Amino acid sequence: MIPGSNNIDEIFQIFLTESGKLESLVLDALSKSDLSISEIIQAYYQTTNVNSLAQMLVAQLESNNGASDSNLSKIKQTQKFISEKFDQNLHPFVIKYLADSIADMTKQLQSSSSSDQSKEDIENQAKNFEQLREMMSTKEFVEQYDKGLR
């Protein structure tokens, strides 16, 4: 038995569980034309989490010479999924979706007349400003991932 291999096995099991969650999140998001901010953030955090686990596992498996072909194969398969489904498909969709949503909401807010507004109109406009701020923050968050790809 390799020293520390139990720990590696436990981490690999976590990796498998988290990879499954990631696949589900990404495939679900790719099937939609409209995503919530929480779905977007969850997908990016999950991708970052799985990427980190994969890198750590590969380093540990290789340094302990305990790299089973099936474990490395699963890690490579997951990394390929992230590259093809997340980086090349979902990520560009999310960037465009957020940019378009921000532009639409900005136009909507700019076109609303500030005179003769009811209390309800003002409250709705405040909610729209809050949504716009949330979208812009999310776009900044997504762009940080984009910078990591380059």
PDB file of N, CA and C in Angstrom, residues 54-103:
ATOM      1  N   ALA A  54      -8.736  18.312  -9.791  1.00  0.00           N
ATOM      2  CA  ALA A  54      -8.055  17.551 -10.840  1.00  0.00           C
ATOM      3  C   ALA A  54      -6.554  17.818 -10.822  1.00  0.00           C
ATOM      4  N   GLN A  55      -6.185  19.087 -10.732  1.00  0.00           N
ATOM      5  CA  GLN A  55      -4.761  19.436 -10.716  1.00  0.00           C
ATOM      6  C   GLN A  55      -4.062  18.857  -9.492  1.00  0.00           C
ATOM      7  N   MET A  56      -4.723  18.935  -8.346  1.00  0.00           N
ATOM      8  CA  MET A  56      -4.132  18.411  -7.122  1.00  0.00           C
ATOM      9  C   MET A  56      -3.985  16.889  -7.208  1.00  0.00           C
ATOM     10  N   LEU A  57      -5.007  16.217  -7.708  1.00  0.00           N
ATOM     11  CA  LEU A  57      -4.951  14.756  -7.817  1.00  0.00           C
ATOM     12  C   LEU A  57      -3.860  14.297  -8.769  1.00  0.00           C
ATOM     13  N   VAL A  58      -3.761  14.926  -9.910  1.00  0.00           N
ATOM     14  CA  VAL A  58      -2.734  14.543 -10.880  1.00  0.00           C
ATOM     15  C   VAL A  58      -1.354  14.704 -10.248  1.00  0.00           C
ATOM     16  N   ALA A  59      -1.127  15.824  -9.570  1.00  0.00           N
ATOM     17  CA  ALA A  59       0.177  16.055  -8.931  1.00  0.00           C
ATOM     18  C   ALA A  59       0.453  14.996  -7.862  1.00  0.00           C
ATOM     19  N   GLN A  60      -0.549  14.678  -7.030  1.00  0.00           N
ATOM     20  CA  GLN A  60      -0.345  13.683  -5.969  1.00  0.00           C
ATOM     21  C   GLN A  60      -0.152  12.290  -6.552  1.00  0.00           C
ATOM     22  N   LEU A  61      -0.960  11.934  -7.530  1.00  0.00           N
ATOM     23  CA  LEU A  61      -0.852  10.601  -8.124  1.00  0.00           C
ATOM     24  C   LEU A  61       0.502  10.407  -8.795  1.00  0.00           C
ATOM     25  N   GLU A  62       0.963  11.431  -9.493  1.00  0.00           N
ATOM     26  CA  GLU A  62       2.244  11.318 -10.180  1.00  0.00           C
ATOM     27  C   GLU A  62       3.421  11.326  -9.206  1.00  0.00           C
ATOM     28  N   SER A  63       3.323  12.130  -8.134  1.00  0.00           N
ATOM     29  CA  SER A  63       4.441  12.185  -7.186  1.00  0.00           C
ATOM     30  C   SER A  63       4.546  10.914  -6.346  1.00  0.00           C
ATOM     31  N   ASN A  64       3.427  10.227  -6.139  1.00  0.00           N
ATOM     32  CA  ASN A  64       3.434   8.975  -5.370  1.00  0.00           C
ATOM     33  C   ASN A  64       3.570   7.747  -6.262  1.00  0.00           C
ATOM     34  N   ASN A  65       3.714   7.974  -7.537  1.00  0.00           N
ATOM     35  CA  ASN A  65       3.724   6.881  -8.506  1.00  0.00           C
ATOM     36  C   ASN A  65       2.517   5.964  -8.300  1.00  0.00           C
ATOM     37  N   GLY A  66       1.432   6.570  -7.826  1.00  0.00           N
ATOM     38  CA  GLY A  66       0.225   5.788  -7.577  1.00  0.00           C
ATOM     39  C   GLY A  66      -0.841   6.095  -8.597  1.00  0.00           C
ATOM     40  N   ALA A  67      -0.407   6.542  -9.727  1.00  0.00           N
ATOM     41  CA  ALA A  67      -1.345   6.956 -10.761  1.00  0.00           C
ATOM     42  C   ALA A  67      -1.914   5.749 -11.482  1.00  0.00           C
ATOM     43  N   SER A  68      -3.108   5.369 -11.084  1.00  0.00           N
ATOM     44  CA  SER A  68      -3.742   4.273 -11.821  1.00  0.00           C
ATOM     45  C   SER A  68      -4.251   4.846 -13.139  1.00  0.00           C
ATOM     46  N   ASP A  69      -4.154   4.039 -14.176  1.00  0.00           N
ATOM     47  CA  ASP A  69      -4.582   4.493 -15.498  1.00  0.00           C
ATOM     48  C   ASP A  69      -6.050   4.900 -15.504  1.00  0.00           C
ATOM     49  N   SER A  70      -6.886   4.172 -14.762  1.00  0.00           N
ATOM     50  CA  SER A  70      -8.315   4.496 -14.771  1.00  0.00           C
ATOM     51  C   SER A  70      -8.588   5.823 -14.058  1.00  0.00           C
ATOM     52  N   ASN A  71      -7.866   6.106 -12.981  1.00  0.00           N
ATOM     53  CA  ASN A  71      -8.042   7.396 -12.292  1.00  0.00           C
ATOM     54  C   ASN A  71      -7.591   8.557 -13.164  1.00  0.00           C
ATOM     55  N   LEU A  72      -6.401   8.410 -13.749  1.00  0.00           N
ATOM     56  CA  LEU A  72      -5.902   9.467 -14.633  1.00  0.00           C
ATOM     57  C   LEU A  72      -6.807   9.634 -15.848  1.00  0.00           C
ATOM     58  N   SER A  73      -7.318   8.535 -16.356  1.00  0.00           N
ATOM     59  CA  SER A  73      -8.216   8.589 -17.500  1.00  0.00           C
ATOM     60  C   SER A  73      -9.486   9.369 -17.169  1.00  0.00           C
ATOM     61  N   LYS A  74     -10.047   9.128 -15.987  1.00  0.00           N
ATOM     62  CA  LYS A  74     -11.256   9.843 -15.567  1.00  0.00           C
ATOM     63  C   LYS A  74     -10.970  11.332 -15.387  1.00  0.00           C
ATOM     64  N   ILE A  75      -9.813  11.646 -14.828  1.00  0.00           N
ATOM     65  CA  ILE A  75      -9.444  13.054 -14.648  1.00  0.00           C
ATOM     66  C   ILE A  75      -9.308  13.734 -16.010  1.00  0.00           C
ATOM     67  N   LYS A  76      -8.606  13.077 -16.935  1.00  0.00           N
ATOM     68  CA  LYS A  76      -8.423  13.637 -18.286  1.00  0.00           C
ATOM     69  C   LYS A  76      -9.775  13.798 -18.985  1.00  0.00           C
ATOM     70  N   GLN A  77     -10.655  12.836 -18.801  1.00  0.00           N
ATOM     71  CA  GLN A  77     -11.995  12.878 -19.400  1.00  0.00           C
ATOM     72  C   GLN A  77     -12.776  14.093 -18.854  1.00  0.00           C
ATOM     73  N   THR A  78     -12.665  14.334 -17.569  1.00  0.00           N
ATOM     74  CA  THR A  78     -13.343  15.474 -16.950  1.00  0.00           C
ATOM     75  C   THR A  78     -12.739  16.789 -17.440  1.00  0.00           C
ATOM     76  N   GLN A  79     -11.420  16.828 -17.542  1.00  0.00           N
ATOM     77  CA  GLN A  79     -10.766  18.039 -18.046  1.00  0.00           C
ATOM     78  C   GLN A  79     -11.170  18.314 -19.499  1.00  0.00           C
ATOM     79  N   LYS A  80     -11.330  17.281 -20.276  1.00  0.00           N
ATOM     80  CA  LYS A  80     -11.780  17.434 -21.661  1.00  0.00           C
ATOM     81  C   LYS A  80     -13.215  17.957 -21.689  1.00  0.00           C
ATOM     82  N   PHE A  81     -14.071  17.430 -20.812  1.00  0.00           N
ATOM     83  CA  PHE A  81     -15.452  17.905 -20.715  1.00  0.00           C
ATOM     84  C   PHE A  81     -15.474  19.394 -20.392  1.00  0.00           C
ATOM     85  N   ILE A  82     -14.652  19.812 -19.422  1.00  0.00           N
ATOM     86  CA  ILE A  82     -14.599  21.228 -19.043  1.00  0.00           C
ATOM     87  C   ILE A  82     -14.162  22.070 -20.233  1.00  0.00           C
ATOM     88  N   SER A  83     -13.128  21.609 -20.924  1.00  0.00           N
ATOM     89  CA  SER A  83     -12.619  22.353 -22.068  1.00  0.00           C
ATOM     90  C   SER A  83     -13.662  22.473 -23.184  1.00  0.00           C
ATOM     91  N   GLU A  84     -14.274  21.353 -23.524  1.00  0.00           N
ATOM     92  CA  GLU A  84     -15.211  21.347 -24.656  1.00  0.00           C
ATOM     93  C   GLU A  84     -16.588  21.919 -24.317  1.00  0.00           C
ATOM     94  N   LYS A  85     -17.163  21.506 -23.210  1.00  0.00           N
ATOM     95  CA  LYS A  85     -18.533  21.910 -22.892  1.00  0.00           C
ATOM     96  C   LYS A  85     -18.610  23.230 -22.143  1.00  0.00           C
ATOM     97  N   PHE A  86     -17.676  23.441 -21.217  1.00  0.00           N
ATOM     98  CA  PHE A  86     -17.733  24.678 -20.426  1.00  0.00           C
ATOM     99  C   PHE A  86     -16.978  25.809 -21.121  1.00  0.00           C
ATOM    100  N   ASP A  87     -15.668  25.613 -21.335  1.00  0.00           N
ATOM    101  CA  ASP A  87     -14.833  26.686 -21.875  1.00  0.00           C
ATOM    102  C   ASP A  87     -15.231  27.102 -23.292  1.00  0.00           C
ATOM    103  N   GLN A  88     -15.562  26.141 -24.132  1.00  0.00           N
ATOM    104  CA  GLN A  88     -15.845  26.450 -25.535  1.00  0.00           C
ATOM    105  C   GLN A  88     -17.323  26.687 -25.837  1.00  0.00           C
ATOM    106  N   ASN A  89     -18.230  26.223 -24.977  1.00  0.00           N
ATOM    107  CA  ASN A  89     -19.658  26.389 -25.249  1.00  0.00           C
ATOM    108  C   ASN A  89     -20.370  27.271 -24.223  1.00  0.00           C
ATOM    109  N   LEU A  90     -20.391  26.826 -22.973  1.00  0.00           N
ATOM    110  CA  LEU A  90     -21.162  27.557 -21.963  1.00  0.00           C
ATOM    111  C   LEU A  90     -20.546  28.924 -21.655  1.00  0.00           C
ATOM    112  N   HIS A  91     -19.247  28.974 -21.465  1.00  0.00           N
ATOM    113  CA  HIS A  91     -18.592  30.235 -21.112  1.00  0.00           C
ATOM    114  C   HIS A  91     -18.857  31.344 -22.146  1.00  0.00           C
ATOM    115  N   PRO A  92     -18.653  31.103 -23.440  1.00  0.00           N
ATOM    116  CA  PRO A  92     -18.972  32.161 -24.425  1.00  0.00           C
ATOM    117  C   PRO A  92     -20.466  32.537 -24.419  1.00  0.00           C
ATOM    118  N   PHE A  93     -21.338  31.541 -24.211  1.00  0.00           N
ATOM    119  CA  PHE A  93     -22.768  31.820 -24.139  1.00  0.00           C
ATOM    120  C   PHE A  93     -23.072  32.742 -22.957  1.00  0.00           C
ATOM    121  N   VAL A  94     -22.480  32.459 -21.804  1.00  0.00           N
ATOM    122  CA  VAL A  94     -22.733  33.254 -20.603  1.00  0.00           C
ATOM    123  C   VAL A  94     -22.241  34.688 -20.803  1.00  0.00           C
ATOM    124  N   ILE A  95     -21.068  34.845 -21.379  1.00  0.00           N
ATOM    125  CA  ILE A  95     -20.528  36.197 -21.620  1.00  0.00           C
ATOM    126  C   ILE A  95     -21.481  36.986 -22.519  1.00  0.00           C
ATOM    127  N   LYS A  96     -21.925  36.367 -23.604  1.00  0.00           N
ATOM    128  CA  LYS A  96     -22.850  37.046 -24.529  1.00  0.00           C
ATOM    129  C   LYS A  96     -24.191  37.308 -23.851  1.00  0.00           C
ATOM    130  N   TYR A  97     -24.685  36.333 -23.126  1.00  0.00           N
ATOM    131  CA  TYR A  97     -25.964  36.468 -22.425  1.00  0.00           C
ATOM    132  C   TYR A  97     -25.925  37.650 -21.452  1.00  0.00           C
ATOM    133  N   LEU A  98     -24.868  37.734 -20.657  1.00  0.00           N
ATOM    134  CA  LEU A  98     -24.759  38.827 -19.696  1.00  0.00           C
ATOM    135  C   LEU A  98     -24.604  40.180 -20.394  1.00  0.00           C
ATOM    136  N   ALA A  99     -23.786  40.236 -21.426  1.00  0.00           N
ATOM    137  CA  ALA A  99     -23.597  41.493 -22.156  1.00  0.00           C
ATOM    138  C   ALA A  99     -24.915  41.962 -22.777  1.00  0.00           C
ATOM    139  N   ASP A 100     -25.645  41.041 -23.405  1.00  0.00           N
ATOM    140  CA  ASP A 100     -26.934  41.390 -24.016  1.00  0.00           C
ATOM    141  C   ASP A 100     -27.954  41.813 -22.964  1.00  0.00           C
ATOM    142  N   SER A 101     -27.993  41.093 -21.851  1.00  0.00           N
ATOM    143  CA  SER A 101     -28.939  41.410 -20.777  1.00  0.00           C
ATOM    144  C   SER A 101     -28.641  42.778 -20.168  1.00  0.00           C
ATOM    145  N   ILE A 102     -27.372  43.070 -19.981  1.00  0.00           N
ATOM    146  CA  ILE A 102     -26.960  44.368 -19.429  1.00  0.00           C
ATOM    147  C   ILE A 102     -27.340  45.485 -20.392  1.00  0.00           C
ATOM    148  N   ALA A 103     -27.082  45.282 -21.680  1.00  0.00           N
ATOM    149  CA  ALA A 103     -27.432  46.295 -22.686  1.00  0.00           C
ATOM    150  C   ALA A 103     -28.945  46.524 -22.725  1.00  0.00           C
TER     151      ALA A 103
END
